[in-house]
Every structure is written in structure tokens, then in C-alpha cells.
CSV table of C-alpha atoms in Angstrom, one decimal:
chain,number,residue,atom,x,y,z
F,1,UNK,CA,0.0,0.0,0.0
F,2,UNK,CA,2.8,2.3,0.9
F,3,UNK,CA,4.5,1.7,-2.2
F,4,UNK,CA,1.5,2.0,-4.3
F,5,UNK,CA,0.4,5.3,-2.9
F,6,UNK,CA,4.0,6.9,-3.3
F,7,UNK,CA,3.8,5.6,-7.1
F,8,UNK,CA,0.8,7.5,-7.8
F,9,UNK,CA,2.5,10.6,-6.0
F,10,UNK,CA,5.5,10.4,-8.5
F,11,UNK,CA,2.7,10.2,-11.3
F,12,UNK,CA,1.0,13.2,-9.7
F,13,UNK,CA,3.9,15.3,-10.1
F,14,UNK,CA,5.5,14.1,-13.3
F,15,UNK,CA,3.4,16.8,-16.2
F,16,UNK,CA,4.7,19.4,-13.2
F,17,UNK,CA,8.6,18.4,-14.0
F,18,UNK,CA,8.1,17.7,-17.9
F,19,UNK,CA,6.4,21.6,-17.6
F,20,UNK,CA,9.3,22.7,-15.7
F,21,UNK,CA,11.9,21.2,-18.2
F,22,UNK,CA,10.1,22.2,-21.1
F,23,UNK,CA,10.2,25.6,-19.6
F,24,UNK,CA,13.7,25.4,-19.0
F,25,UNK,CA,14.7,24.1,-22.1
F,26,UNK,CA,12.9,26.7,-24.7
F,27,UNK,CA,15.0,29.5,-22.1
F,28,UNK,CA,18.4,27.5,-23.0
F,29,UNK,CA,17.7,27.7,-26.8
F,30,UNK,CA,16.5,31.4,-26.6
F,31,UNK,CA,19.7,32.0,-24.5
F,32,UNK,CA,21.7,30.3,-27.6
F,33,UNK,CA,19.6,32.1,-30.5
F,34,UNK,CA,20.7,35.4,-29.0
F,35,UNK,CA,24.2,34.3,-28.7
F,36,UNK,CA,23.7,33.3,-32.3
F,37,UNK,CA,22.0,36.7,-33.5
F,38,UNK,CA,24.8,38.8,-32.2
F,39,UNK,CA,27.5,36.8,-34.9
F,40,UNK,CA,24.1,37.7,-37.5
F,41,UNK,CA,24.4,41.7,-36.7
F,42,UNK,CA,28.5,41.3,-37.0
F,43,UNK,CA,27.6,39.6,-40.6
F,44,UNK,CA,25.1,42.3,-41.3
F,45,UNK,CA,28.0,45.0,-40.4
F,46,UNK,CA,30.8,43.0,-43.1
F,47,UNK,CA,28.6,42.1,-45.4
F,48,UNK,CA,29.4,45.3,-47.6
F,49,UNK,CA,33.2,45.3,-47.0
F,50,UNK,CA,34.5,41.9,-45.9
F,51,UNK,CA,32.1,38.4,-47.6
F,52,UNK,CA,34.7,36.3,-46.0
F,53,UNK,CA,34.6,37.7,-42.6
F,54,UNK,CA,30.7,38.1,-43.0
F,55,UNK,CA,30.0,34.3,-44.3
F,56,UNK,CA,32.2,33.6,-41.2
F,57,UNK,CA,30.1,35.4,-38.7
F,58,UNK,CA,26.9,34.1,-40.7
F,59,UNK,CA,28.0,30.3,-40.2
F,60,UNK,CA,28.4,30.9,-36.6
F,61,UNK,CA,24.6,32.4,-36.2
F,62,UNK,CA,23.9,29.5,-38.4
F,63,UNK,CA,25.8,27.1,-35.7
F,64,UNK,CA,24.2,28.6,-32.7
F,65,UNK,CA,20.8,28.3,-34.7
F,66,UNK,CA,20.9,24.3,-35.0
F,67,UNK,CA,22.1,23.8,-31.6
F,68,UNK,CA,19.2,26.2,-30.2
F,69,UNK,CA,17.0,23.9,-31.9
F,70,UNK,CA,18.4,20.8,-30.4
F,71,UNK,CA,17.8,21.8,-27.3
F,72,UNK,CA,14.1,23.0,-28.0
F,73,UNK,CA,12.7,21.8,-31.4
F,74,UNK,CA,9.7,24.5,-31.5
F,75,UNK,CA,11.9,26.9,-31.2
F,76,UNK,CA,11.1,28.7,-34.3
F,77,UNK,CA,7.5,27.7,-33.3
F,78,UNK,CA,6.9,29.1,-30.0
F,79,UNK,CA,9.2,31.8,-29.7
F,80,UNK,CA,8.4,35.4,-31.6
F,81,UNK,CA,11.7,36.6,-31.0
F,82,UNK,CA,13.4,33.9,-32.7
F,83,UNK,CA,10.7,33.3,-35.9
F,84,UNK,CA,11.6,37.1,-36.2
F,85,UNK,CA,15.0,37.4,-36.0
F,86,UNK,CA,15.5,34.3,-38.0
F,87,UNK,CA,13.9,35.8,-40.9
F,88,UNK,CA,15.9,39.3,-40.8
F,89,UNK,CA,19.1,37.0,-40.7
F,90,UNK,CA,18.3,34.7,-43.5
F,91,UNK,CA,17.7,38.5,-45.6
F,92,UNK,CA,21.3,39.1,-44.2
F,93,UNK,CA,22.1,35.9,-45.7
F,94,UNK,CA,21.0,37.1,-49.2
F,95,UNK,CA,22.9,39.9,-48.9
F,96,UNK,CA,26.0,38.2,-48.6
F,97,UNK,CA,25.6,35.8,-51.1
F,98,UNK,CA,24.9,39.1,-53.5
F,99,UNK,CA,27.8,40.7,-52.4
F,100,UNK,CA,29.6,37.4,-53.0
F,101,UNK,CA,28.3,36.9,-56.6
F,102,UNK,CA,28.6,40.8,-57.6
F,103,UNK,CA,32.7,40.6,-58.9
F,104,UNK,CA,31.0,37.6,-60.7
F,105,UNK,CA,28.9,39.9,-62.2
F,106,UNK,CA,30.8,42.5,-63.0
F,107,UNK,CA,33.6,40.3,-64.7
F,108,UNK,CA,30.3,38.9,-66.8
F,109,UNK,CA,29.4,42.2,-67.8
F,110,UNK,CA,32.9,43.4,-68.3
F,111,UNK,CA,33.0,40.2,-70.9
F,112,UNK,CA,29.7,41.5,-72.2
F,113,UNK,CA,31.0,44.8,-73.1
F,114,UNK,CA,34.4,43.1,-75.0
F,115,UNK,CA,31.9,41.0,-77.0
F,116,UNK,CA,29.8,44.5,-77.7
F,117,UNK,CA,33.0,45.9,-78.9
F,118,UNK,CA,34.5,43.2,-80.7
F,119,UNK,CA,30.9,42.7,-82.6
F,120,UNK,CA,31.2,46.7,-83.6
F,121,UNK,CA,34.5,45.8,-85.1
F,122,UNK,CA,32.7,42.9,-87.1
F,123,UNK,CA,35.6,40.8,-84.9
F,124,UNK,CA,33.0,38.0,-85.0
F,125,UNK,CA,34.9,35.3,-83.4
F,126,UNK,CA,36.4,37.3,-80.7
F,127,UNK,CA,32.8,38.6,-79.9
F,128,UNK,CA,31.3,35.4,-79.5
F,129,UNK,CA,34.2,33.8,-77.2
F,130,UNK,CA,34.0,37.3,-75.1
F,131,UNK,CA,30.1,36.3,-75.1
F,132,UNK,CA,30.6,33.0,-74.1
F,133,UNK,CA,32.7,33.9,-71.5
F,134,UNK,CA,29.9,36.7,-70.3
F,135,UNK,CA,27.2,33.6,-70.2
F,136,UNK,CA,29.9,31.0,-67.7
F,137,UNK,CA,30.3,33.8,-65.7
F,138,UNK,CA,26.6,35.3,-65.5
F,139,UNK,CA,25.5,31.1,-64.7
F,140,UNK,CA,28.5,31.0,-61.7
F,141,UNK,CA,26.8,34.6,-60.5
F,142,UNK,CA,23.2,33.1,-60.5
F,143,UNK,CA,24.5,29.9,-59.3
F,144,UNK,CA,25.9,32.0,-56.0
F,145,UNK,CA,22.4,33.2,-55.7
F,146,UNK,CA,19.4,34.1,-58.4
F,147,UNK,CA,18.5,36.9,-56.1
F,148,UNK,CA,21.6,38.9,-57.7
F,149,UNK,CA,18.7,39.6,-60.4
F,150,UNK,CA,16.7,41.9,-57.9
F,151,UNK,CA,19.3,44.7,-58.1
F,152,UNK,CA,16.9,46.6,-60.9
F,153,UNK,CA,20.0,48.2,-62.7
F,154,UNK,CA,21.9,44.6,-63.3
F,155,UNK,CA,18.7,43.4,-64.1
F,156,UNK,CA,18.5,45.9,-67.0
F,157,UNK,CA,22.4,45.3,-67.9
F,158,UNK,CA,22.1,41.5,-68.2
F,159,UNK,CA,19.1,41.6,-70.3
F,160,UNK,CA,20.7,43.6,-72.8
F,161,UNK,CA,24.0,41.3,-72.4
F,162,UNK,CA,21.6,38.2,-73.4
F,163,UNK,CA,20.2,39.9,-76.3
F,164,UNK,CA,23.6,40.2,-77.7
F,165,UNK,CA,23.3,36.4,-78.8
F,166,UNK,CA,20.8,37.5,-81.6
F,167,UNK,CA,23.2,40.0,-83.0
F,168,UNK,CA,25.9,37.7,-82.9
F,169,UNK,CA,24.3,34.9,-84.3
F,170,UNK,CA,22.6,37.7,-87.5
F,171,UNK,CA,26.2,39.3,-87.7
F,172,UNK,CA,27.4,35.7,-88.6
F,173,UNK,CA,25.0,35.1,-90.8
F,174,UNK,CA,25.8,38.3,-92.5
F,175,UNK,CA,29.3,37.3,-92.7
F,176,UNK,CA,28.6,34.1,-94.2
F,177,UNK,CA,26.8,35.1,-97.0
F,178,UNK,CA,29.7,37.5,-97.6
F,179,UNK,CA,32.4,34.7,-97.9
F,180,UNK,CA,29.8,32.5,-99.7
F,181,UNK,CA,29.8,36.0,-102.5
F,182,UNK,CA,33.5,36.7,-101.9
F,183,UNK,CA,34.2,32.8,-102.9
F,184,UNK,CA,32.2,33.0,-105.9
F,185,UNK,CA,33.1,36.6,-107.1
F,186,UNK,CA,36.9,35.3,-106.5
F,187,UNK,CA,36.0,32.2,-109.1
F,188,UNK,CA,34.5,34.8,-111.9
F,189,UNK,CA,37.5,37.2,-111.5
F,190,UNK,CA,39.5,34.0,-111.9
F,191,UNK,CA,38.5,33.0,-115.1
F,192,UNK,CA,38.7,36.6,-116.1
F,193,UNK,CA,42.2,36.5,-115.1
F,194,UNK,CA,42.5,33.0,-116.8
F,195,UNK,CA,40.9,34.4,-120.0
F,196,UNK,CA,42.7,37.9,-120.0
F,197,UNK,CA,46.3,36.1,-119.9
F,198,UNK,CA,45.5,33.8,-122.7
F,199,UNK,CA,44.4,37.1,-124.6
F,200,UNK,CA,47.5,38.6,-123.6
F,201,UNK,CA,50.0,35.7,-125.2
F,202,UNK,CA,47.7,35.7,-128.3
F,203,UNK,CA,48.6,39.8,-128.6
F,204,UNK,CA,52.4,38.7,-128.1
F,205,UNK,CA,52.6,36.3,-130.9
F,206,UNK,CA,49.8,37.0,-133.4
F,207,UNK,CA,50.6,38.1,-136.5
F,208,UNK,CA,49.4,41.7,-137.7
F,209,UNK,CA,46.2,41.3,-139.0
F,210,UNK,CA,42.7,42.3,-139.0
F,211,UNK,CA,41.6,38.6,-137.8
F,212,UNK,CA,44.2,39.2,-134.7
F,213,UNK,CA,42.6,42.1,-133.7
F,214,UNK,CA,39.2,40.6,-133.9
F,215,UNK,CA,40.1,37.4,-132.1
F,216,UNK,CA,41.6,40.4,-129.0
F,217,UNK,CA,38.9,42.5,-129.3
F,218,UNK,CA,36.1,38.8,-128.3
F,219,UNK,CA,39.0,38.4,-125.3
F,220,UNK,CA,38.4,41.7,-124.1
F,221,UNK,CA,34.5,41.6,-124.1
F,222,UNK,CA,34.8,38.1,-122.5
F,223,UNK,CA,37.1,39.7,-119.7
F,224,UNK,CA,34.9,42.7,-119.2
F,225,UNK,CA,31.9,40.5,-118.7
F,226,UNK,CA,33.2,38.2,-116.4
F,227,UNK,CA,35.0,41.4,-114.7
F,228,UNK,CA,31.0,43.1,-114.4
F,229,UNK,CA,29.7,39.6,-112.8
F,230,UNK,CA,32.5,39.6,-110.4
F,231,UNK,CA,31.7,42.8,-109.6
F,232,UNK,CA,27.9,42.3,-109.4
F,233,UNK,CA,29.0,39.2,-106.6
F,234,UNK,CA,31.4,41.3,-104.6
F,235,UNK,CA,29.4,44.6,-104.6
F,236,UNK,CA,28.8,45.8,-101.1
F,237,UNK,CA,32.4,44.1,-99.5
F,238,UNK,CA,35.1,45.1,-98.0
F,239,UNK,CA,37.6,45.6,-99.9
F,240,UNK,CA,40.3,46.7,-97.6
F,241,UNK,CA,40.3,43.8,-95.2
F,242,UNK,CA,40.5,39.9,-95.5
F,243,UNK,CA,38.8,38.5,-98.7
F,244,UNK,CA,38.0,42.1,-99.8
F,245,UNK,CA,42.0,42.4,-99.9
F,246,UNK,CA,42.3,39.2,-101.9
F,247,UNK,CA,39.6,40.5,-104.4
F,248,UNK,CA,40.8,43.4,-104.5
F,249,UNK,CA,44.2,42.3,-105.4
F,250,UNK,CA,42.8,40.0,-108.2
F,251,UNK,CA,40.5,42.7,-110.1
F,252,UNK,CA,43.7,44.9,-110.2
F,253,UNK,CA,46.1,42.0,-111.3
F,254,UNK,CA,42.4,41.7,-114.4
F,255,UNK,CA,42.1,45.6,-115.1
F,256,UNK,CA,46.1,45.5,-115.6
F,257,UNK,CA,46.3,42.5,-118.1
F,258,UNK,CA,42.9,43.6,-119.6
F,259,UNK,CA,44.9,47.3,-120.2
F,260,UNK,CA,47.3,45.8,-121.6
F,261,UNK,CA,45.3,44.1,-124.1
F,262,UNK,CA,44.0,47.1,-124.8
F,263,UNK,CA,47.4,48.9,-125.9
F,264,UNK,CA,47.9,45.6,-127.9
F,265,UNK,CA,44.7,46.4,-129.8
F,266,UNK,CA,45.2,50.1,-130.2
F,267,UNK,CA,49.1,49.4,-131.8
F,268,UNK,CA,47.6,46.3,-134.0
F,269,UNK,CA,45.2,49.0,-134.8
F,270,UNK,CA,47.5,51.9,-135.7
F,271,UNK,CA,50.0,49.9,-137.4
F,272,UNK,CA,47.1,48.4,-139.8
F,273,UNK,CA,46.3,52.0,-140.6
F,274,UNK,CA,49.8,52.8,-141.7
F,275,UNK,CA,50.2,49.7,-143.6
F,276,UNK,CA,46.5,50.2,-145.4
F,277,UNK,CA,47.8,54.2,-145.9
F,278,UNK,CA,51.1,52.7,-147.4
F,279,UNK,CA,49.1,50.6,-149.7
F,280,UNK,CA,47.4,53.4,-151.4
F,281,UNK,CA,50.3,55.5,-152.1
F,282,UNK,CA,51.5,52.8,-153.5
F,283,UNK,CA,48.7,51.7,-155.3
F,284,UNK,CA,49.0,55.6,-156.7
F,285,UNK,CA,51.9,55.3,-157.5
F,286,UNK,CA,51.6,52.5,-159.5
F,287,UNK,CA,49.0,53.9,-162.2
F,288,UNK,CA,50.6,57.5,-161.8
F,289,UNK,CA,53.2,56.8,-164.9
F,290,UNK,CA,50.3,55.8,-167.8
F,291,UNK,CA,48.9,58.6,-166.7
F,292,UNK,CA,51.8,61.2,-167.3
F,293,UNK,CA,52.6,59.3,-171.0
F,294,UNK,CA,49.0,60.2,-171.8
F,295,UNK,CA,49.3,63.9,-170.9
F,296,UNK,CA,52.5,64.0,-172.8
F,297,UNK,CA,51.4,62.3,-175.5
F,298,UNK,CA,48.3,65.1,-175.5
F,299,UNK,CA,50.8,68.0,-175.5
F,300,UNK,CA,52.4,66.4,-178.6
F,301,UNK,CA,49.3,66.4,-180.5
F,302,UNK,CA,48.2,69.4,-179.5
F,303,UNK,CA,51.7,71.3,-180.5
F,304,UNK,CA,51.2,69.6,-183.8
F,305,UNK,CA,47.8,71.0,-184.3
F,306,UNK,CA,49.2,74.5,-183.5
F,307,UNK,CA,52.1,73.8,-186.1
F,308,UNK,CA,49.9,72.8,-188.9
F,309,UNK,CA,47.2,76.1,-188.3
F,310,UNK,CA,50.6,78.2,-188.7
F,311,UNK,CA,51.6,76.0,-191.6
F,312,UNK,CA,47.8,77.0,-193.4
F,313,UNK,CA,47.9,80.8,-192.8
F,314,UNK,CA,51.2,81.4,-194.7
């Protein structure tokens, strides 16, 4: 009996001591939490100047957080001070992480402006590396924290960096298309060349003739054409860089070759006229000697005719 009434006495008195602990136990973990949110106003304080130091003083609020809820689970539960406190910390927490990821950003952006430039100087292939390099480091940035994004200003800045990938990818096209023409304008201005060199032997070792100059003068309207389609192909590039230079170089190397032919033509030409002028003088002077024994042989008569009407008046 003794032993059963001092039972139910312990019973009695056993939700008083679980009260008592429970009491004491959610005053140990507040106790910790505030130890803890004094290293979260240090990280607050560094968080603009020092990441390291501020991550440091973060993990130790973060340390003094879990062991607070050891000791009492509901901690974040039951106790206003802590549910509030807790949430300003974990804003703190962003902050650092932005701070951490903003020289990401700014190397991104700094990349994003080389591509910008290098896309201005139609350096195509430098501005998409620069771009690619803008994209790793804008994913590493994100990757420290997406809320890097919330800052309106970078917001702006790396939208505009993303669009560059449009102008990039049109620029290449355009440049394409521009070595597909420069290709096949080099081919025509090729054959031109081809054709303008073969004229250019013929006008070395033709005879003189009319047929020589005729066979030149088809060369040189061949060339010409093939000179206009080349043209037509490479109208509208750059001559002064890259494959411009190289067609450049190759219409000059035609119009020399085709000026040449030209000269050809114009002697061929000239010395035809002299030969057809020498022709006719001789020619005249072939049928000039008949033609003086008939006017002599006129005067003759005509002295006799004078004689004989002298002869008839005496």
C-alpha cells in the first residue's frame, strides 16, 4: 500500500517536472539564439566590405541556430523573437551571397561589353568567345544566388548582355553570306584573269592582222563580262580587309592584263592603218606613170595642131 500510494505521488507530479523542463529548455535555446543573433548583426555589419569575414560570422549564427533547436525543437514555433530574428538573418544571408556573386557579375558584364566591342568591329569570333565567356560567368553569379537579379540596374544590364546572342548569331550570318559571294566573285575574277592572260599571249605572238585584232577584241569583251559579274558578286564588301584584300588584289592584277590588251589592240590597230595608208600611195603610185605618158602624148598632139594652123595661114 505504501509503495503504491507513493507511485501514484510520483505520477502526480510528473506533467509538473516535464512543464518545468520544457520551460527550461525553450529559455536555453533562446539564450543560444541570441548568442547566435549577435554573430548575424556582425555579418550584417561586413557584409558590404568583408564576404569572407561576413559568411564567417553568418556560419556561426547559423551554428548557434541548430544547436538552439536541439535543445528545443519549436523553437522557431513558439518563440516570436526567434521566428523574427531568424527571418531578418536569412535577408542578411542574401545579402551576402549578392555581395559574393557581384565581382562575378561584373567580370560577366565586363565580358559583355568586350563582346559588344568586338561585334562593332565585325571581330565576330572574338565577340562570341567574349560572349561565351559573359554567359559562364553570369550562370557562376546566379549559381551564388538568383536573387543577384533583384538589383533593378543589373537586371537591365544583363538583359541587354543576353540579347547580344541575336546580334551575334545575325552578324554571322551576314558574314557568311559574304564569304559564300566573296568565294564566288573570287571564281568569276579568276577565269577573267585566266581568260585575260591567254588574250595577252595571243597579242604577243599574233601576226598583224585584222583577224588578230578581232580574235583580241572577243577576249576583251569576254574579260569585261566576267569582270562586271564579279563585280555584281562582290558589290557591297570590304575591300580593304580579309577576302576584300584578296579581291581586291585579283580585279587589279584583271584591269592591268585587260589594259594591256587594250594597248595591244590600239598598236595592231594603228599599225594596220599605216600599212593600209602605205598601200594606197602605192597603189597611186603605180598607175601614176600611164597617166603622165598620156598627158604628154596630148601635148604632142596638140603642139602639132598648133604647127599645122601656122603652116595653113602662110
Amino acid at each position: 500500500m505504501k509503495y503504491w500510494m507513493l507511485t501514484l505521488t510520483c505520477i502526480g507530479l510528473l506533467p509538473a517536472s516535464l512543464s518545468f523542463a520544457a520551460s527550461d529548455a525553450a529559455t536555453a535555446a533562446d539564450n543560444v539564439f541570441r548568442e547566435g543573433v549577435a554573430y548575424c548583426n556582425q555579418a550584417s555589419k561586413l557584409s558590404r566590405t568583408d564576404t569572407e569575414q561576413a559568411r564567417t560570422q553568418y556560419s556561426k549564427y547559423l551554428s548557434h541556430l541548430e544547436r538552439a533547436k536541439t535543445i528545443d525543437t519549436r523553437l522557431l514555433d513558439n518563440n516570436s523573437f526567434a521566428q523574427r530574428e531568424h527571418k531578418r538573418c536569412t535577408l542578411i544571408d542574401d545579402n551576402i551571397a549578392r555581395a559574393e556573386a557581384m565581382p562575378i557579375v561584373e567580370q560577366s558584364l565586363a565580358q559583355c561589353e568586350q563582346a559588344r566591342a568586338a561585334l562593332d568591329a565585325s571581330n565576330l569570333e572574338q565577340a562570341s568567345e567574349s560572349f561565351n565567356q559573359f554567359q559562364s560567368l553570369r550562370d557562376q553569379a546566379l549559381a551564388v544566388t538568383p536573387t543577384v537579379l533583384r538589383v533593378g540596374s543589373l537586371a537591365v544590364r544583363m538583359r541587354v548582355c543576353d540579347r547580344l546572342v541575336e546580334k551575334i548569331s545575325l552578324a554571322q550570318s551576314d558574314q557568311q553570306l559574304a564569304l559564300q559571294k566573296a568565294s564566288r566573285a573570287l571564281t568569276v575574277y579568276n577565269k577573267a584573269l585566266a581568260s585575260c592572260d591567254v588574250g595577252r599571249g595571243m597579242s604577243a605572238t599574233s601576226s598583224l592582222s585584222t583577224e588578230a585584232v578581232k580574235a583580241l577584241e572577243d577576249v576583251l569583251s569576254q574579260v569585261n563580262k566576267q569582270l562586271s559579274n564579279g563585280d555584281a558578286l562582290g558589290n557591297g564588301l570590304d575591300r580593304s580587309v580579309g577576302d576584300g584584300q584578296q579581291l581586291a588584289a585579283i580585279r587589279n592584277r584583271v584591269t592591268a592584263c585587260s589594259s594591256d590588251i587594250v594597248a595591244s589592240v590600239a598598236s595592231m590597230n594603228t599599225k594596220l592603218e599605216q600599212q593600209a595608208l602605205m598601200a594606197k600611195k602605192a597603189e597611186d603610185a603605180a598607175i601614176q606613170p600611164p597617166q603622165l605618158a598620156v598627158q604628154a602624148e596630148l601635148s604632142i598632139l596638140q603642139g602639132q595642131e598648133i604647127v599645122q594652123i601656122g603652116d595653113g595661114s602662110l
